[in-house]
Structures are given as structure tokens and as C-alpha cells.
Amino acid sequence: MVLHNGEESIETRRAIVERIPRRNKYHLAPEHRLPLVTNVGSTEPGGFISNLIVTVPAESVVRSIASIVHRIHPTTTVCLLQDGLGVMEAVNDACFPNYRDQPLYVLGHMSHVLGKENGEAFSVSEIRRGKLYLSALGHDFAESDITYHPPIEHNSRIAHFLNIMSTTPRLQAGGYSLQKFMALKLHDTIIQAVLEPLTVVLDCTYDVLVDNTYGKQMIDQLLGEILNVVARMPELKDSPDIRWMILYGELRRDVYRRLARLQNSTSRMRSQTNRGFSSDIDYLNGYFVERGRELGVRCPVNESVIWMVKAKHEQCLAKIRSEVQLEPL
């Protein structure tokens, strides 16, 4: 794997990138295409996976892991590195319903901005430097009364994985507490959940939201519901970062700063939806709706937006399929 930064390039041979085989049925619709996972630490293709970095979009994670579930053991460390929240819970429900079969998890959040390197497989360019934030998790991490002795990050396999990542040049990776990680992750996830679905519903670029009175009202309603949920999440009850985010209106200001900076660009969710791909809506707004349901907080505006985005996706997919010309045999 190669990372390009200007004229400098970094190559690592400690990772094996495997393309997950696609069954014939996955060629029928674009939302079923399976991307890549990265197996760090195993040298035998097709064998037991010791460390797995999953970088596919949130909506593809369950499908991707399901195809290699027989290679994942309870001692496997799985790093989930994508936008959105609730991915680990979805993976466990679908692939590891038995508690004893569940692997070890590390959540990841990356602030690097990367782009494709034209003409080179498994190569990316670093457009803007950032950091890779990692947080090791035990099972049932949302239960605030659970304390691991020794701490879960001291588990030998997780510690080995964190050491591999933190010593990789220019990756700027480090381990963080769950509270600190969630404060960083929530900041970007909430902004995505507030802005991206509206660009799909209105089929517009970001700058249109700035000038749309009702669009701005929708932003405030979505944000208000989400913050009501976050304020009641037990794992964040003592977080000063979350308190600042909610009580002093800092996040709302960041939402509108992001909106102004993005100007007339197109959101990833809108681009994916218009091309017939499924979006991460279930792991953005859907995550907060589900957590709100658990905590007794209703999120009717977020629920409505989820259905509208899914309806738009179904409409776009039907249009794409209708345009495919099938020749008679």
C-alpha cells in the first residue's frame, strides 16, 4: 500500500489488501458492490485474520464482514474506520449474535483528507494532513457501569494493533478514551447527519441550504433533536467536550461554518443516492433515532428525513434500472 504526499511516498508491506469475492447477484445493482478490507498481521491469504481494518462505507460493512466471517475469531481485532456510528452493533447483530464469538473492536476516526492516486492500485494521495483517532472497546460499551481490569486497551492483541498503527509513519495514529473519541466522532457525525440528508431531499448543493429559510429551519430542528439524544447518552454524561458542544451552541456555529466552507459542492450522500448507491443514513440520523428510542427521546424530524432519503434512493435506482437496455436473446 502506498501513501503519496506531494513528491514523498510511503510504502508499507505490513498490510495485505484483499478484494472480497463478489457473487453473481452482487452485479445486479450498484448498491451491492463489495469493496476492500485490509488484513494487517496475517501473511496467509484466505487464512485466519489477526487484525482487520474495515474502511468501506458504513452501509457496506455488515455485507463485507459477512463474506469473511469464517476467518474472524474472538481474538481478531477489528478496526472500524468509516463515517457514522452504530456499525459495531450492526456487525454483532448480523454476524456474531453469540456473545462468545464476537471479536475485539477498535473504533477509528480519521481527520486526514485523502484522494485517489490516478493509475495506481491501492494508492492514495494525502490532500490534507490529519490524525487517526482510535478507541478500544469492550463488549456492551454503552453500559457505563462496566469497567475492565486491566483496561481493554491493555489487552495484548489490542495493544499490539495500536502499536502497529501508532508506529506507522505519517499516519499520526493514537489511542484515546471512549469519551474523548466520541466527542471527536460525534462532532463530525452530527454535522453530516444535519446537512447531507437535506441536500438529498432538496437535491441541491450546500450553498442552496444557506439561502433557504425553511432549509435552515430544518437544520435547526434536526440538530435540536440530535443534541437532546446526545445529552442523555450515559457514556458521555461526564464529558466536558459534550457539555461545551451542547450548552454553549458551539456545534450549531460549526454547522454553519461548515456550510459556508463547502459552498457549491455536492455532498457524498447526494452523489451516492443519485447514482443508485445506498447511503449511510442508517448510521447517521438512524443512529440517533435508535439511541433516542432507547433513551425515551423521540426524533420525528430525523425519522421523516430518513424515509425521504430512502424514498429518493429507491426513485433514483428505479430510474437507473429503467434506462438499462436489455437485448433479447
Coordinates of C-alpha atoms in Angstrom, one line a residue:
M1 CA 0.0 0.0 0.0
V2 CA 1.3 3.4 -0.9
L3 CA 0.5 6.9 0.6
H4 CA 1.5 9.9 -1.6
N5 CA 2.2 13.3 -0.2
G6 CA 3.5 15.6 -2.9
E7 CA 6.8 14.2 -4.0
E8 CA 7.1 12.0 -0.9
S9 CA 5.6 8.5 -0.8
I10 CA 5.4 5.9 2.0
E11 CA 5.1 2.2 1.2
T12 CA 4.2 -0.5 3.7
R13 CA 4.4 -4.2 3.3
R14 CA 2.9 -5.0 6.7
A15 CA -0.7 -4.9 5.3
I16 CA -2.4 -7.3 2.9
V17 CA -5.3 -5.8 0.9
E18 CA -7.8 -8.3 -0.2
R19 CA -10.6 -7.8 -2.6
I20 CA -13.7 -9.6 -1.3
P21 CA -15.1 -12.0 -4.0
R22 CA -18.4 -10.9 -5.4
R23 CA -21.2 -13.3 -6.1
N24 CA -23.1 -13.0 -9.3
K25 CA -26.1 -11.5 -7.6
Y26 CA -24.0 -8.5 -6.5
H27 CA -23.5 -7.4 -10.1
L28 CA -27.3 -6.8 -10.5
A29 CA -27.3 -3.4 -8.7
P30 CA -24.7 -0.9 -7.8
E31 CA -25.5 -0.8 -4.1
H32 CA -24.4 -4.4 -3.8
R33 CA -20.8 -4.0 -4.9
L34 CA -18.3 -5.2 -2.3
P35 CA -15.2 -3.1 -1.7
L36 CA -12.0 -3.8 0.2
V37 CA -10.9 -4.8 3.7
T38 CA -7.3 -4.7 4.9
N39 CA -5.8 -7.6 6.9
V40 CA -2.8 -6.4 9.0
G41 CA -0.6 -9.0 10.6
S42 CA -1.6 -12.2 8.7
T43 CA 0.6 -13.4 5.9
E44 CA -1.5 -16.2 4.6
P45 CA -4.2 -15.2 2.1
G46 CA -7.5 -16.9 2.9
G47 CA -6.4 -17.8 6.4
F48 CA -7.2 -16.6 9.9
I49 CA -7.3 -12.8 10.2
S50 CA -5.5 -11.4 13.2
N51 CA -6.1 -7.7 12.6
L52 CA -8.7 -6.4 10.3
I53 CA -9.1 -2.7 9.2
V54 CA -12.5 -2.1 7.6
T55 CA -12.7 1.1 5.6
V56 CA -15.7 0.5 3.4
P57 CA -18.8 2.9 3.9
A58 CA -20.9 2.1 6.9
E59 CA -23.8 0.6 4.9
S60 CA -21.4 -1.9 3.3
V61 CA -19.6 -3.1 6.5
V62 CA -22.1 -5.9 7.5
R63 CA -22.2 -7.3 4.0
S64 CA -18.4 -7.2 3.7
I65 CA -17.7 -8.9 7.0
A66 CA -20.4 -11.5 6.5
S67 CA -18.4 -12.8 3.5
I68 CA -15.3 -13.5 5.6
V69 CA -16.9 -14.2 9.0
H70 CA -15.4 -17.7 9.0
R71 CA -12.0 -16.2 9.1
I72 CA -12.7 -14.0 12.2
H73 CA -12.1 -15.4 15.7
P74 CA -12.9 -13.9 19.1
T75 CA -9.2 -13.0 19.3
T76 CA -9.3 -11.0 16.0
T77 CA -9.0 -7.2 16.4
V78 CA -11.4 -5.4 14.0
C79 CA -10.9 -1.7 13.4
L80 CA -14.0 0.0 12.1
L81 CA -12.9 3.1 10.2
Q82 CA -15.8 4.8 8.5
D83 CA -18.3 7.7 8.8
G84 CA -21.3 7.1 11.1
L85 CA -21.9 5.3 14.4
G86 CA -23.6 2.1 15.4
V87 CA -21.6 0.0 13.0
M88 CA -20.2 -2.4 15.6
E89 CA -23.7 -3.1 17.0
A90 CA -24.9 -3.9 13.4
V91 CA -22.0 -6.2 12.8
N92 CA -22.6 -8.1 16.0
D93 CA -26.3 -8.5 15.4
A94 CA -25.8 -9.8 11.9
C95 CA -22.6 -11.7 12.1
F96 CA -21.8 -12.5 15.7
P97 CA -25.1 -13.0 17.6
N98 CA -23.4 -15.3 20.0
Y99 CA -21.5 -13.1 22.6
R100 CA -18.6 -15.6 22.8
D101 CA -17.9 -15.3 19.0
Q102 CA -17.6 -11.5 18.9
P103 CA -14.1 -10.2 18.0
L104 CA -12.3 -7.4 19.7
Y105 CA -13.1 -3.9 18.4
V106 CA -11.3 -0.7 17.9
L107 CA -13.3 2.3 16.6
G108 CA -11.5 4.7 14.3
H109 CA -12.0 8.3 13.2
M110 CA -9.7 9.9 10.7
S111 CA -9.2 13.7 10.1
H112 CA -6.8 13.1 7.1
V113 CA -8.2 14.2 3.8
L114 CA -7.3 11.6 1.1
G115 CA -7.8 11.4 -2.6
K116 CA -7.3 8.7 -5.3
E117 CA -3.9 8.4 -7.0
N118 CA -4.7 8.0 -10.7
G119 CA -3.4 4.9 -12.4
E120 CA -2.1 3.2 -9.2
A121 CA -3.9 0.4 -7.5
F122 CA -4.0 0.6 -3.7
S123 CA -2.5 4.1 -3.6
V124 CA -3.9 7.3 -2.2
S125 CA -2.8 10.9 -2.0
E126 CA -2.9 12.8 1.2
I127 CA -4.6 16.1 0.4
R128 CA -4.5 17.4 3.9
R129 CA -2.7 16.1 7.0
G130 CA -4.7 15.0 10.0
K131 CA -4.8 12.4 12.7
L132 CA -6.2 8.9 13.2
Y133 CA -8.1 8.6 16.5
L134 CA -8.5 5.1 17.8
S135 CA -10.5 3.9 20.8
A136 CA -10.5 0.3 22.0
L137 CA -13.9 -1.2 23.1
G138 CA -15.1 -4.0 25.3
H139 CA -18.5 -5.6 24.7
D140 CA -21.6 -3.6 25.7
F141 CA -19.5 -0.4 25.7
A142 CA -22.6 1.8 26.2
E143 CA -23.2 0.3 29.6
S144 CA -21.4 2.9 31.8
D145 CA -21.2 0.7 34.8
I146 CA -18.8 -1.8 33.2
T147 CA -15.1 -1.4 34.0
Y148 CA -12.5 -3.7 32.6
H149 CA -9.5 -4.8 34.7
P150 CA -7.0 -4.5 33.2
P151 CA -8.4 -1.8 30.9
I152 CA -9.4 -3.1 27.5
E153 CA -6.7 -1.2 25.7
H154 CA -4.2 -3.2 27.7
N155 CA -5.4 -6.5 26.1
S156 CA -2.2 -7.9 24.4
R157 CA -3.8 -8.2 21.0
I158 CA -5.4 -4.7 21.0
A159 CA -2.2 -3.3 22.4
H160 CA -0.3 -4.9 19.5
F161 CA -2.7 -3.5 16.9
L162 CA -2.5 0.0 18.4
N163 CA 1.3 -0.2 18.4
I164 CA 1.3 -1.2 14.7
M165 CA -0.9 1.8 13.9
S166 CA 0.8 4.3 16.1
T167 CA 4.3 3.5 14.7
T168 CA 3.2 3.7 11.0
P169 CA 4.9 6.9 9.5
R170 CA 2.7 9.9 8.9
L171 CA -0.5 8.2 10.0
Q172 CA -0.4 10.2 13.2
A173 CA -2.5 7.5 15.0
G174 CA -3.1 7.3 18.7
G175 CA -5.3 5.7 21.3
Y176 CA -8.0 7.8 23.1
S177 CA -10.5 7.2 25.8
L178 CA -14.1 6.5 24.7
Q179 CA -15.3 9.9 25.9
K180 CA -12.6 11.8 24.1
F181 CA -13.1 9.7 20.9
M182 CA -16.9 10.1 21.0
A183 CA -16.6 13.8 21.4
L184 CA -14.5 14.0 18.2
K185 CA -16.5 11.4 16.3
L186 CA -19.9 12.9 17.3
H187 CA -18.8 16.4 16.1
D188 CA -18.4 15.3 12.5
T189 CA -21.1 12.7 12.6
I190 CA -23.7 15.2 13.8
I191 CA -22.7 17.8 11.1
Q192 CA -23.0 15.1 8.4
A193 CA -26.4 14.0 9.8
V194 CA -27.7 17.5 9.8
L195 CA -26.5 18.7 6.3
E196 CA -26.1 15.7 4.0
P197 CA -29.7 14.3 4.1
L198 CA -31.1 17.8 3.3
T199 CA -29.0 18.0 0.1
V200 CA -30.6 14.7 -0.9
V201 CA -34.1 15.7 -0.1
L202 CA -33.8 19.1 -1.8
D203 CA -31.5 17.7 -4.5
C204 CA -29.2 20.6 -4.1
T205 CA -25.6 21.7 -3.3
Y206 CA -24.7 23.0 0.1
D207 CA -24.9 26.7 -0.8
V208 CA -28.6 26.4 -1.5
L209 CA -29.2 25.5 2.1
V210 CA -27.7 28.8 3.2
D211 CA -30.2 30.8 1.3
N212 CA -33.2 28.6 2.0
T213 CA -35.2 29.8 5.0
Y214 CA -37.1 26.6 5.5
G215 CA -33.9 24.6 4.9
K216 CA -32.2 26.4 7.8
Q217 CA -35.2 25.7 10.0
M218 CA -34.9 22.0 9.1
I219 CA -31.2 22.2 10.1
D220 CA -32.1 23.6 13.5
Q221 CA -34.8 21.0 14.1
L222 CA -32.6 18.1 13.1
L223 CA -29.8 19.4 15.3
G224 CA -32.0 20.1 18.3
E225 CA -33.4 16.5 18.3
I226 CA -29.9 15.0 17.9
L227 CA -28.5 17.1 20.8
N228 CA -31.4 16.0 23.0
V229 CA -30.3 12.4 22.4
V230 CA -26.6 13.1 23.0
A231 CA -27.3 15.0 26.2
R232 CA -28.8 11.8 27.6
M233 CA -26.3 9.2 26.5
P234 CA -24.9 7.6 29.7
E235 CA -21.4 7.0 28.3
L236 CA -21.0 10.8 27.8
K237 CA -22.5 12.2 31.0
D238 CA -19.2 13.4 32.4
S239 CA -17.7 14.7 29.2
P240 CA -16.7 18.4 29.3
D241 CA -16.4 18.4 25.5
I242 CA -20.0 17.3 25.0
R243 CA -21.2 19.8 27.7
W244 CA -19.5 22.6 25.8
M245 CA -20.9 21.3 22.5
I246 CA -24.5 21.3 23.8
L247 CA -24.7 24.2 26.3
Y248 CA -22.9 26.9 24.5
G249 CA -24.1 26.4 21.0
E250 CA -20.6 25.7 19.6
L251 CA -21.8 22.9 17.4
R252 CA -24.5 25.0 15.8
R253 CA -21.9 27.6 14.9
D254 CA -19.7 24.8 13.4
V255 CA -22.6 23.5 11.3
Y256 CA -23.0 26.9 9.6
R257 CA -19.2 27.4 9.3
R258 CA -19.0 24.0 7.5
L259 CA -22.0 25.0 5.3
A260 CA -20.3 28.3 4.3
R261 CA -17.0 26.5 3.6
L262 CA -18.5 23.8 1.4
Q263 CA -20.2 26.4 -0.8
N264 CA -21.5 24.9 -4.0
S265 CA -20.0 21.4 -3.6
T266 CA -22.1 18.2 -3.7
S267 CA -22.5 16.0 -0.7
R268 CA -21.3 12.4 -0.8
M269 CA -24.8 11.2 0.2
R270 CA -26.4 13.1 -2.7
S271 CA -23.8 11.8 -5.2
Q272 CA -24.3 8.2 -4.0
T273 CA -28.1 8.4 -4.0
N274 CA -28.3 9.9 -7.5
R275 CA -26.0 7.1 -8.8
G276 CA -28.2 4.4 -7.2
F277 CA -26.0 3.5 -4.3
S278 CA -27.3 3.1 -0.8
S279 CA -26.3 5.8 1.7
D280 CA -25.1 5.8 5.3
I281 CA -28.3 7.4 6.5
D282 CA -29.0 4.5 9.0
Y283 CA -25.6 5.1 10.6
L284 CA -26.0 8.9 10.8
N285 CA -29.6 10.0 11.6
G286 CA -30.6 6.4 12.1
Y287 CA -28.1 6.0 14.9
F288 CA -29.5 9.0 16.8
V289 CA -33.1 7.9 16.2
E290 CA -32.3 4.4 17.6
R291 CA -30.4 5.7 20.6
G292 CA -33.2 8.2 21.2
R293 CA -35.7 5.3 21.2
E294 CA -33.6 3.5 23.8
L295 CA -33.4 6.7 26.0
G296 CA -37.0 7.7 25.6
V297 CA -36.4 10.7 23.3
R298 CA -38.4 11.0 20.1
C299 CA -36.8 12.3 16.9
P300 CA -39.7 12.7 14.5
V301 CA -37.9 15.2 12.1
N302 CA -34.9 12.8 11.8
E303 CA -37.2 9.9 11.2
S304 CA -39.0 11.8 8.4
V305 CA -35.7 12.7 6.8
I306 CA -34.5 9.1 6.9
W307 CA -37.7 7.9 5.0
M308 CA -37.4 10.8 2.5
V309 CA -33.7 9.9 1.7
K310 CA -34.6 6.2 1.3
A311 CA -37.5 7.1 -1.0
K312 CA -35.2 9.3 -3.1
H313 CA -32.7 6.4 -3.3
E314 CA -35.5 4.0 -4.5
Q315 CA -36.6 6.5 -7.1
C316 CA -33.1 7.0 -8.4
L317 CA -32.4 3.3 -8.5
A318 CA -35.7 2.6 -10.4
K319 CA -34.8 5.3 -12.9
I320 CA -31.3 3.8 -13.5
R321 CA -32.7 0.3 -13.9
S322 CA -35.3 1.5 -16.4
E323 CA -32.6 3.1 -18.5
V324 CA -30.7 -0.2 -18.8
Q325 CA -31.5 -1.6 -22.2
L326 CA -31.7 -5.4 -22.3
E327 CA -31.2 -7.1 -25.7
P328 CA -33.5 -10.1 -26.4
L329 CA -31.7 -13.5 -26.6

